[in-house]
């Protein structure tokens, strides 16, 4: 069967892309290698309510697991500070239900969906799958980080996330643990699904993520694990070209996840929407420049923020535990109050700058990063 567009991967970006294409009257097929949309749940599932609205999704009671009121950030020596996040209106969503909700939107607009269908090969305008061959005008690659492994392995970190029941998980409070020796280049996190129930995860460079997470859990105390998920994450920013001939790359596969946290429901979702609209314009006009609008529009929205986050990531990669503790020592109540007053969860470089804005933090960061830090401050000032 022929389609205008075949989308490989029923990710958030893939489903939103298909929704936009289908509702403009074009034929679109989504092929997903897993047997169920929304599984496995690779990410923590945090996103602001305003971002959900921008993506055109109103979460229902099944989709919305929890709402976040605060975040406690820990240093290697155990120092911490708490940020009030109520103004940011951050939700924890159930990815199984959330992805299915978007799939229903796409299907209602006319998209076809096939699960347990893997892409074997792409030859010109033909996509060969385990469930048959399809001809199309545009192929959308939304297959996630697996599409990036051959590009740059240095941009990939290994992560482990366990769904856990434990009395020490507080409903409404996210916890983040920095330790350059235990979790080099990244951190450990606790995201509450409810009281005594949450997602606990670790990502880092050159470690066994599962082993590191098990050590963390043992240290935290009594718990039991009901699910284990292991997945690579991408932290090196967007790829150079989102469009190559008749192949359009979106979401994780396009490197649209945040370099600081690897979160990407919003930035990848917007990528899918912008790609779907650009593809629809191209199908009508046959003008290649319409496809190029996708990357241009995504960069206009996220480019400066992602450049700032990449510089912040360079700093994080070079900090040792002594430097991290020095930064924590410099965090004042005024800085915490300023960050808590921010209403932006999805664009968070300003929060990083406020943490580095204290005098002792600047000294630490300048010693380690020098010119890159000056670029980071300059980028934020221009935003």
mmCIF file of C-alpha atoms in Angstrom:
data_model
loop_
_atom_site.group_PDB
_atom_site.id
_atom_site.type_symbol
_atom_site.label_atom_id
_atom_site.label_comp_id
_atom_site.label_asym_id
_atom_site.label_seq_id
_atom_site.Cartn_x
_atom_site.Cartn_y
_atom_site.Cartn_z
ATOM 1 C CA UNK A 1 0.000 0.000 0.000
ATOM 2 C CA UNK A 2 1.211 3.522 -0.777
ATOM 3 C CA UNK A 3 1.149 6.431 1.691
ATOM 4 C CA UNK A 4 2.088 10.071 1.487
ATOM 5 C CA UNK A 5 4.198 9.626 4.629
ATOM 6 C CA UNK A 6 5.482 6.720 6.713
ATOM 7 C CA UNK A 7 6.575 7.538 10.276
ATOM 8 C CA UNK A 8 9.052 5.090 11.813
ATOM 9 C CA UNK A 9 8.546 5.130 15.573
ATOM 10 C CA UNK A 10 5.436 5.820 17.655
ATOM 11 C CA UNK A 11 7.284 8.184 19.977
ATOM 12 C CA UNK A 12 5.681 11.418 21.202
ATOM 13 C CA UNK A 13 7.319 13.254 18.297
ATOM 14 C CA UNK A 14 6.311 10.570 15.780
ATOM 15 C CA UNK A 15 2.697 10.483 16.916
ATOM 16 C CA UNK A 16 2.371 14.283 16.955
ATOM 17 C CA UNK A 17 3.979 14.493 13.521
ATOM 18 C CA UNK A 18 1.488 11.946 12.163
ATOM 19 C CA UNK A 19 -1.404 13.784 13.827
ATOM 20 C CA UNK A 20 -0.474 17.030 12.054
ATOM 21 C CA UNK A 21 -0.035 15.302 8.682
ATOM 22 C CA UNK A 22 -3.293 13.336 8.928
ATOM 23 C CA UNK A 23 -5.463 16.250 9.992
ATOM 24 C CA UNK A 24 -4.407 18.089 6.840
ATOM 25 C CA UNK A 25 -5.843 15.295 4.718
ATOM 26 C CA UNK A 26 -2.647 13.377 3.911
ATOM 27 C CA UNK A 27 -2.273 9.610 4.230
ATOM 28 C CA UNK A 28 0.179 8.546 6.921
ATOM 29 C CA UNK A 29 1.281 5.248 8.452
ATOM 30 C CA UNK A 30 3.054 4.904 11.803
ATOM 31 C CA UNK A 31 5.131 1.757 12.341
ATOM 32 C CA UNK A 32 6.282 0.906 15.870
ATOM 33 C CA UNK A 33 8.695 -1.917 16.662
ATOM 34 C CA UNK A 34 7.378 -2.528 20.188
ATOM 35 C CA UNK A 35 4.187 -4.491 20.773
ATOM 36 C CA UNK A 36 2.533 -1.658 22.709
ATOM 37 C CA UNK A 37 2.582 2.118 22.256
ATOM 38 C CA UNK A 38 4.020 3.902 25.288
ATOM 39 C CA UNK A 39 6.199 1.050 26.505
ATOM 40 C CA UNK A 40 8.781 0.791 27.796
ATOM 41 C CA UNK A 41 8.587 4.109 29.688
ATOM 42 C CA UNK A 42 12.082 5.411 29.012
ATOM 43 C CA UNK A 43 11.749 8.897 30.524
ATOM 44 C CA UNK A 44 10.819 10.409 33.872
ATOM 45 C CA UNK A 45 7.666 11.915 32.412
ATOM 46 C CA UNK A 46 8.000 15.484 33.735
ATOM 47 C CA UNK A 47 6.513 18.352 31.719
ATOM 48 C CA UNK A 48 4.778 21.641 32.466
ATOM 49 C CA UNK A 49 1.022 21.994 32.018
ATOM 50 C CA UNK A 50 1.628 24.954 29.673
ATOM 51 C CA UNK A 51 3.836 22.760 27.457
ATOM 52 C CA UNK A 52 1.115 20.093 27.295
ATOM 53 C CA UNK A 53 -1.355 22.753 26.201
ATOM 54 C CA UNK A 54 1.042 23.917 23.481
ATOM 55 C CA UNK A 55 1.303 20.335 22.235
ATOM 56 C CA UNK A 56 -2.492 20.205 22.018
ATOM 57 C CA UNK A 57 -2.941 17.667 24.810
ATOM 58 C CA UNK A 58 -5.229 17.952 27.822
ATOM 59 C CA UNK A 59 -4.113 15.233 30.253
ATOM 60 C CA UNK A 60 -6.894 13.108 31.718
ATOM 61 C CA UNK A 61 -6.937 11.442 35.135
ATOM 62 C CA UNK A 62 -5.315 8.297 33.756
ATOM 63 C CA UNK A 63 -2.537 10.254 32.025
ATOM 64 C CA UNK A 64 -1.655 12.536 34.955
ATOM 65 C CA UNK A 65 0.254 10.672 37.683
ATOM 66 C CA UNK A 66 1.268 13.549 39.926
ATOM 67 C CA UNK A 67 1.990 17.264 40.250
ATOM 68 C CA UNK A 68 5.344 18.556 41.490
ATOM 69 C CA UNK A 69 5.497 21.185 44.227
ATOM 70 C CA UNK A 70 9.230 21.282 44.977
ATOM 71 C CA UNK A 71 12.664 19.959 44.061
ATOM 72 C CA UNK A 72 15.474 19.235 46.512
ATOM 73 C CA UNK A 73 18.986 19.302 45.036
ATOM 74 C CA UNK A 74 21.793 17.456 46.870
ATOM 75 C CA UNK A 75 25.566 17.937 46.690
ATOM 76 C CA UNK A 76 28.100 15.084 47.028
ATOM 77 C CA UNK A 77 28.647 15.908 50.723
ATOM 78 C CA UNK A 78 24.918 15.901 51.461
ATOM 79 C CA UNK A 79 24.264 19.646 51.418
ATOM 80 C CA UNK A 80 20.972 20.566 49.814
ATOM 81 C CA UNK A 81 18.575 23.342 48.934
ATOM 82 C CA UNK A 82 14.880 23.222 48.052
ATOM 83 C CA UNK A 83 13.282 25.013 45.108
ATOM 84 C CA UNK A 84 9.557 25.727 45.197
ATOM 85 C CA UNK A 85 8.198 24.727 41.774
ATOM 86 C CA UNK A 86 4.497 25.489 42.246
ATOM 87 C CA UNK A 87 4.569 28.451 39.813
ATOM 88 C CA UNK A 88 6.006 26.209 37.089
ATOM 89 C CA UNK A 89 2.988 23.862 37.301
ATOM 90 C CA UNK A 90 4.966 20.711 36.535
ATOM 91 C CA UNK A 91 3.170 17.414 36.018
ATOM 92 C CA UNK A 92 4.397 13.825 36.089
ATOM 93 C CA UNK A 93 2.643 11.952 33.321
ATOM 94 C CA UNK A 94 2.095 8.249 32.794
ATOM 95 C CA UNK A 95 3.877 7.672 29.486
ATOM 96 C CA UNK A 96 1.872 4.548 28.617
ATOM 97 C CA UNK A 97 -1.396 6.469 28.844
ATOM 98 C CA UNK A 98 0.030 9.720 27.478
ATOM 99 C CA UNK A 99 1.439 8.172 24.303
ATOM 100 C CA UNK A 100 -1.798 6.258 23.735
ATOM 101 C CA UNK A 101 -3.749 9.498 24.123
ATOM 102 C CA UNK A 102 -1.709 11.077 21.302
ATOM 103 C CA UNK A 103 -2.039 7.883 19.236
ATOM 104 C CA UNK A 104 -5.824 8.196 19.503
ATOM 105 C CA UNK A 105 -5.591 11.805 18.306
ATOM 106 C CA UNK A 106 -3.539 10.701 15.293
ATOM 107 C CA UNK A 107 -5.879 7.782 14.529
ATOM 108 C CA UNK A 108 -9.011 9.938 14.770
ATOM 109 C CA UNK A 109 -7.490 12.291 12.211
ATOM 110 C CA UNK A 110 -6.913 9.394 9.810
ATOM 111 C CA UNK A 111 -3.477 7.951 10.601
ATOM 112 C CA UNK A 112 -2.878 4.195 10.366
ATOM 113 C CA UNK A 113 -0.816 2.574 13.133
ATOM 114 C CA UNK A 114 0.957 -0.803 13.126
ATOM 115 C CA UNK A 115 2.708 -2.090 16.252
ATOM 116 C CA UNK A 116 5.320 -4.851 16.428
ATOM 117 C CA UNK A 117 6.545 -3.671 13.028
ATOM 118 C CA UNK A 118 10.255 -2.926 12.605
ATOM 119 C CA UNK A 119 11.961 -1.017 9.816
ATOM 120 C CA UNK A 120 14.446 -3.301 8.080
ATOM 121 C CA UNK A 121 15.659 -1.031 5.298
ATOM 122 C CA UNK A 122 14.941 2.244 3.500
ATOM 123 C CA UNK A 123 15.538 2.291 -0.249
ATOM 124 C CA UNK A 124 14.642 5.560 -1.945
ATOM 125 C CA UNK A 125 10.888 6.033 -1.589
ATOM 126 C CA UNK A 126 10.364 2.493 -0.255
ATOM 127 C CA UNK A 127 10.421 1.472 3.392
ATOM 128 C CA UNK A 128 10.847 -2.260 4.017
ATOM 129 C CA UNK A 129 9.381 -3.508 7.300
ATOM 130 C CA UNK A 130 8.724 -6.800 9.043
ATOM 131 C CA UNK A 131 5.051 -6.336 8.119
ATOM 132 C CA UNK A 132 5.445 -5.570 4.431
ATOM 133 C CA UNK A 133 6.861 -2.943 2.087
ATOM 134 C CA UNK A 134 5.415 0.548 1.685
ATOM 135 C CA UNK A 135 6.026 3.299 -0.837
ATOM 136 C CA UNK A 136 5.789 6.915 0.282
ATOM 137 C CA UNK A 137 6.839 10.439 -0.602
ATOM 138 C CA UNK A 138 8.374 11.239 2.789
ATOM 139 C CA UNK A 139 9.881 8.975 5.455
ATOM 140 C CA UNK A 140 9.990 10.294 9.027
ATOM 141 C CA UNK A 141 12.650 8.843 11.329
ATOM 142 C CA UNK A 142 11.380 8.966 14.901
ATOM 143 C CA UNK A 143 13.114 5.824 16.129
ATOM 144 C CA UNK A 144 14.862 7.471 19.056
ATOM 145 C CA UNK A 145 18.439 7.358 20.279
ATOM 146 C CA UNK A 146 19.119 4.142 18.334
ATOM 147 C CA UNK A 147 19.298 6.294 15.204
ATOM 148 C CA UNK A 148 22.153 8.313 16.764
ATOM 149 C CA UNK A 149 24.435 5.534 17.969
ATOM 150 C CA UNK A 150 26.374 5.435 14.695
ATOM 151 C CA UNK A 151 26.851 9.238 14.718
ATOM 152 C CA UNK A 152 28.679 9.949 17.977
ATOM 153 C CA UNK A 153 28.937 7.556 20.901
ATOM 154 C CA UNK A 154 30.309 10.357 23.110
ATOM 155 C CA UNK A 155 26.865 11.952 23.025
ATOM 156 C CA UNK A 156 25.244 8.894 24.584
ATOM 157 C CA UNK A 157 24.981 8.050 28.274
ATOM 158 C CA UNK A 158 23.609 4.834 29.718
ATOM 159 C CA UNK A 159 20.698 5.157 32.116
ATOM 160 C CA UNK A 160 18.732 2.931 34.460
ATOM 161 C CA UNK A 161 15.337 3.811 35.914
ATOM 162 C CA UNK A 162 13.428 1.630 38.367
ATOM 163 C CA UNK A 163 9.822 2.000 39.441
ATOM 164 C CA UNK A 164 9.993 1.731 43.208
ATOM 165 C CA UNK A 165 7.741 1.606 46.244
ATOM 166 C CA UNK A 166 9.401 3.089 49.346
ATOM 167 C CA UNK A 167 8.334 5.144 52.361
ATOM 168 C CA UNK A 168 11.131 7.685 51.690
ATOM 169 C CA UNK A 169 9.580 8.823 48.377
ATOM 170 C CA UNK A 170 7.674 12.054 49.071
ATOM 171 C CA UNK A 171 4.665 12.911 46.928
ATOM 172 C CA UNK A 172 5.144 16.214 45.125
ATOM 173 C CA UNK A 173 8.914 16.458 45.679
ATOM 174 C CA UNK A 174 11.575 15.654 43.087
ATOM 175 C CA UNK A 175 15.064 14.869 44.383
ATOM 176 C CA UNK A 176 18.291 15.285 42.384
ATOM 177 C CA UNK A 177 21.689 14.001 43.575
ATOM 178 C CA UNK A 178 24.991 15.239 42.123
ATOM 179 C CA UNK A 179 28.172 13.234 42.665
ATOM 180 C CA UNK A 180 30.968 13.398 40.088
ATOM 181 C CA UNK A 181 32.484 10.154 41.369
ATOM 182 C CA UNK A 182 29.293 8.102 41.541
ATOM 183 C CA UNK A 183 27.465 9.658 38.554
ATOM 184 C CA UNK A 184 30.121 11.371 36.387
ATOM 185 C CA UNK A 185 28.637 13.829 33.921
ATOM 186 C CA UNK A 186 25.065 13.450 35.111
ATOM 187 C CA UNK A 187 23.088 12.719 38.305
ATOM 188 C CA UNK A 188 20.656 10.474 40.171
ATOM 189 C CA UNK A 189 16.964 11.382 40.470
ATOM 190 C CA UNK A 190 13.745 10.539 42.278
ATOM 191 C CA UNK A 191 10.483 11.484 40.554
ATOM 192 C CA UNK A 192 7.386 10.766 42.662
ATOM 193 C CA UNK A 193 4.364 9.095 41.096
ATOM 194 C CA UNK A 194 2.606 9.381 44.452
ATOM 195 C CA UNK A 195 3.349 9.081 48.142
ATOM 196 C CA UNK A 196 5.752 6.171 48.621
ATOM 197 C CA UNK A 197 5.828 5.418 44.894
ATOM 198 C CA UNK A 198 8.131 6.799 42.213
ATOM 199 C CA UNK A 199 10.736 6.504 39.478
ATOM 200 C CA UNK A 200 14.332 6.379 40.689
ATOM 201 C CA UNK A 201 17.039 6.679 38.075
ATOM 202 C CA UNK A 202 20.707 7.169 37.300
ATOM 203 C CA UNK A 203 22.611 8.172 34.186
ATOM 204 C CA UNK A 204 26.329 8.800 33.868
ATOM 205 C CA UNK A 205 29.446 8.314 31.807
ATOM 206 C CA UNK A 206 31.565 5.164 31.963
ATOM 207 C CA UNK A 207 29.688 3.439 34.792
ATOM 208 C CA UNK A 208 27.342 0.514 35.205
ATOM 209 C CA UNK A 209 24.106 2.484 35.641
ATOM 210 C CA UNK A 210 22.168 -0.453 37.095
ATOM 211 C CA UNK A 211 24.855 -1.150 39.699
ATOM 212 C CA UNK A 212 25.075 2.542 40.653
ATOM 213 C CA UNK A 213 21.305 2.723 41.045
ATOM 214 C CA UNK A 214 21.164 -0.412 43.184
ATOM 215 C CA UNK A 215 23.836 1.067 45.497
ATOM 216 C CA UNK A 216 21.833 4.283 45.787
ATOM 217 C CA UNK A 217 18.659 2.376 46.648
ATOM 218 C CA UNK A 218 20.404 0.289 49.298
ATOM 219 C CA UNK A 219 21.718 3.471 50.888
ATOM 220 C CA UNK A 220 18.252 5.073 50.861
ATOM 221 C CA UNK A 221 16.692 2.194 52.757
ATOM 222 C CA UNK A 222 13.835 -0.280 52.556
ATOM 223 C CA UNK A 223 12.172 -0.467 49.125
ATOM 224 C CA UNK A 224 10.891 -2.865 46.527
ATOM 225 C CA UNK A 225 11.217 -2.639 42.763
ATOM 226 C CA UNK A 226 8.310 -3.385 40.431
ATOM 227 C CA UNK A 227 9.895 -2.446 37.101
ATOM 228 C CA UNK A 228 13.384 -1.953 35.655
ATOM 229 C CA UNK A 229 14.088 0.025 32.490
ATOM 230 C CA UNK A 230 17.451 0.537 30.806
ATOM 231 C CA UNK A 231 17.931 2.979 27.946
ATOM 232 C CA UNK A 232 20.571 5.151 26.289
ATOM 233 C CA UNK A 233 20.066 8.925 26.486
ATOM 234 C CA UNK A 234 21.430 11.654 24.191
ATOM 235 C CA UNK A 235 23.013 14.794 25.687
ATOM 236 C CA UNK A 236 24.906 16.385 22.775
ATOM 237 C CA UNK A 237 22.210 18.575 21.246
ATOM 238 C CA UNK A 238 20.571 18.589 17.811
ATOM 239 C CA UNK A 239 22.063 16.939 14.737
ATOM 240 C CA UNK A 240 23.222 19.168 11.871
ATOM 241 C CA UNK A 241 20.523 18.283 9.356
ATOM 242 C CA UNK A 242 16.933 17.403 10.242
ATOM 243 C CA UNK A 243 16.084 16.844 6.562
ATOM 244 C CA UNK A 244 18.088 14.748 4.083
ATOM 245 C CA UNK A 245 16.418 14.218 0.698
ATOM 246 C CA UNK A 246 13.084 12.500 1.475
ATOM 247 C CA UNK A 247 13.971 11.566 5.077
ATOM 248 C CA UNK A 248 12.866 13.862 7.910
ATOM 249 C CA UNK A 249 14.360 13.190 11.356
ATOM 250 C CA UNK A 250 12.496 14.134 14.538
ATOM 251 C CA UNK A 251 12.595 13.835 18.329
ATOM 252 C CA UNK A 252 15.373 11.891 20.048
ATOM 253 C CA UNK A 253 16.657 10.760 16.645
ATOM 254 C CA UNK A 254 17.252 14.439 15.761
ATOM 255 C CA UNK A 255 18.947 15.136 19.108
ATOM 256 C CA UNK A 256 16.073 17.313 20.305
ATOM 257 C CA UNK A 257 16.448 16.296 23.978
ATOM 258 C CA UNK A 258 17.876 18.755 26.523
ATOM 259 C CA UNK A 259 21.680 18.471 26.885
ATOM 260 C CA UNK A 260 21.387 19.206 30.617
ATOM 261 C CA UNK A 261 18.738 16.687 31.690
ATOM 262 C CA UNK A 262 18.001 14.625 28.540
ATOM 263 C CA UNK A 263 14.334 15.544 28.985
ATOM 264 C CA UNK A 264 12.501 16.042 25.739
ATOM 265 C CA UNK A 265 8.738 15.541 25.823
ATOM 266 C CA UNK A 266 8.215 19.228 25.011
ATOM 267 C CA UNK A 267 11.163 19.959 22.683
ATOM 268 C CA UNK A 268 10.752 16.656 20.827
ATOM 269 C CA UNK A 269 6.978 17.041 20.720
ATOM 270 C CA UNK A 270 7.270 20.504 19.191
ATOM 271 C CA UNK A 271 9.764 19.008 16.729
ATOM 272 C CA UNK A 272 7.154 16.467 15.649
ATOM 273 C CA UNK A 273 4.475 19.129 15.228
ATOM 274 C CA UNK A 274 6.742 21.462 13.235
ATOM 275 C CA UNK A 275 7.884 18.558 11.046
ATOM 276 C CA UNK A 276 4.296 17.456 10.407
ATOM 277 C CA UNK A 277 3.268 20.944 9.349
ATOM 278 C CA UNK A 278 6.321 21.407 7.111
ATOM 279 C CA UNK A 279 5.751 18.016 5.463
ATOM 280 C CA UNK A 280 2.108 18.896 4.826
ATOM 281 C CA UNK A 281 3.167 22.170 3.190
ATOM 282 C CA UNK A 282 5.677 20.294 1.042
ATOM 283 C CA UNK A 283 3.103 17.714 -0.066
ATOM 284 C CA UNK A 284 0.917 20.571 -1.261
ATOM 285 C CA UNK A 285 3.583 22.803 -2.837
ATOM 286 C CA UNK A 286 6.288 20.275 -3.864
ATOM 287 C CA UNK A 287 8.752 23.006 -2.817
ATOM 288 C CA UNK A 288 11.786 21.630 -0.928
ATOM 289 C CA UNK A 289 12.160 24.899 0.983
ATOM 290 C CA UNK A 290 8.930 24.088 2.808
ATOM 291 C CA UNK A 291 10.633 21.041 4.354
ATOM 292 C CA UNK A 292 13.517 23.284 5.413
ATOM 293 C CA UNK A 293 11.091 25.413 7.415
ATOM 294 C CA UNK A 294 10.913 22.588 9.955
ATOM 295 C CA UNK A 295 14.537 22.918 11.088
ATOM 296 C CA UNK A 296 14.489 26.721 10.828
ATOM 297 C CA UNK A 297 11.405 26.998 13.030
ATOM 298 C CA UNK A 298 12.691 24.503 15.614
ATOM 299 C CA UNK A 299 16.002 26.372 15.852
ATOM 300 C CA UNK A 300 14.201 29.701 16.266
ATOM 301 C CA UNK A 301 12.320 28.291 19.242
ATOM 302 C CA UNK A 302 15.014 26.189 20.926
ATOM 303 C CA UNK A 303 18.400 27.018 19.352
ATOM 304 C CA UNK A 304 19.652 29.629 21.845
ATOM 305 C CA UNK A 305 18.428 27.655 24.845
ATOM 306 C CA UNK A 306 20.098 24.460 23.608
ATOM 307 C CA UNK A 307 23.388 26.297 22.905
ATOM 308 C CA UNK A 308 23.317 27.594 26.479
ATOM 309 C CA UNK A 309 22.562 24.115 27.819
ATOM 310 C CA UNK A 310 25.462 22.632 25.838
ATOM 311 C CA UNK A 311 27.827 25.108 27.496
ATOM 312 C CA UNK A 312 26.295 24.298 30.896
ATOM 313 C CA UNK A 313 26.859 20.602 30.134
ATOM 314 C CA UNK A 314 30.559 21.262 29.419
ATOM 315 C CA UNK A 315 30.801 22.754 32.881
ATOM 316 C CA UNK A 316 28.996 19.824 34.525
ATOM 317 C CA UNK A 317 31.303 17.334 32.785
ATOM 318 C CA UNK A 318 34.382 19.044 34.290
ATOM 319 C CA UNK A 319 33.237 19.643 37.862
ATOM 320 C CA UNK A 320 34.693 17.439 40.589
ATOM 321 C CA UNK A 321 32.971 16.926 43.931
ATOM 322 C CA UNK A 322 34.926 19.714 45.626
ATOM 323 C CA UNK A 323 33.813 22.180 42.940
ATOM 324 C CA UNK A 324 30.185 21.023 43.152
ATOM 325 C CA UNK A 325 30.198 21.518 46.938
ATOM 326 C CA UNK A 326 31.706 25.004 46.487
ATOM 327 C CA UNK A 327 28.848 25.955 44.180
ATOM 328 C CA UNK A 328 26.318 24.675 46.723
ATOM 329 C CA UNK A 329 28.026 26.771 49.433
ATOM 330 C CA UNK A 330 27.454 29.892 47.330
ATOM 331 C CA UNK A 331 23.706 29.386 46.847
ATOM 332 C CA UNK A 332 21.879 32.071 48.826
ATOM 333 C CA UNK A 333 18.212 32.285 49.869
ATOM 334 C CA UNK A 334 17.839 35.103 47.312
ATOM 335 C CA UNK A 335 19.038 32.837 44.478
ATOM 336 C CA UNK A 336 16.650 30.075 45.569
ATOM 337 C CA UNK A 337 13.791 32.575 45.754
ATOM 338 C CA UNK A 338 14.579 33.918 42.252
ATOM 339 C CA UNK A 339 14.614 30.411 40.775
ATOM 340 C CA UNK A 340 11.379 29.508 42.587
ATOM 341 C CA UNK A 341 9.690 32.586 41.125
ATOM 342 C CA UNK A 342 10.448 31.480 37.576
ATOM 343 C CA UNK A 343 7.413 30.186 35.712
ATOM 344 C CA UNK A 344 9.474 28.375 33.062
ATOM 345 C CA UNK A 345 10.202 24.677 33.532
ATOM 346 C CA UNK A 346 10.852 23.894 29.866
ATOM 347 C CA UNK A 347 13.486 26.639 29.394
ATOM 348 C CA UNK A 348 15.743 26.417 32.441
ATOM 349 C CA UNK A 349 19.140 27.890 31.524
ATOM 350 C CA UNK A 350 18.274 31.016 33.529
ATOM 351 C CA UNK A 351 18.175 28.844 36.653
ATOM 352 C CA UNK A 352 21.663 27.499 35.888
ATOM 353 C CA UNK A 353 22.938 31.045 35.419
ATOM 354 C CA UNK A 354 21.471 32.133 38.758
ATOM 355 C CA UNK A 355 23.264 29.240 40.484
ATOM 356 C CA UNK A 356 26.534 30.218 38.806
ATOM 357 C CA UNK A 357 25.931 33.915 39.459
ATOM 358 C CA UNK A 358 27.103 33.838 43.057
ATOM 359 C CA UNK A 359 30.681 35.066 43.520
ATOM 360 C CA UNK A 360 32.251 31.809 44.680
ATOM 361 C CA UNK A 361 30.418 29.872 41.945
ATOM 362 C CA UNK A 362 31.831 32.194 39.299
ATOM 363 C CA UNK A 363 35.364 31.662 40.622
ATOM 364 C CA UNK A 364 34.956 27.888 40.501
ATOM 365 C CA UNK A 365 33.389 27.910 37.048
ATOM 366 C CA UNK A 366 35.894 30.355 35.544
ATOM 367 C CA UNK A 367 38.789 28.245 36.769
ATOM 368 C CA UNK A 368 37.330 25.158 35.101
ATOM 369 C CA UNK A 369 35.666 26.529 31.995
ATOM 370 C CA UNK A 370 36.996 30.031 31.313
ATOM 371 C CA UNK A 371 35.852 31.331 27.929
ATOM 372 C CA UNK A 372 32.928 28.896 27.625
ATOM 373 C CA UNK A 373 31.405 30.340 30.814
ATOM 374 C CA UNK A 374 31.595 33.867 29.380
ATOM 375 C CA UNK A 375 29.799 32.586 26.271
ATOM 376 C CA UNK A 376 27.088 31.063 28.468
ATOM 377 C CA UNK A 377 26.429 34.359 30.271
ATOM 378 C CA UNK A 378 26.460 36.237 26.942
ATOM 379 C CA UNK A 379 23.952 33.834 25.359
ATOM 380 C CA UNK A 380 21.505 34.214 28.233
ATOM 381 C CA UNK A 381 21.824 38.014 28.189
ATOM 382 C CA UNK A 382 20.882 38.014 24.488
ATOM 383 C CA UNK A 383 17.850 35.740 24.974
#
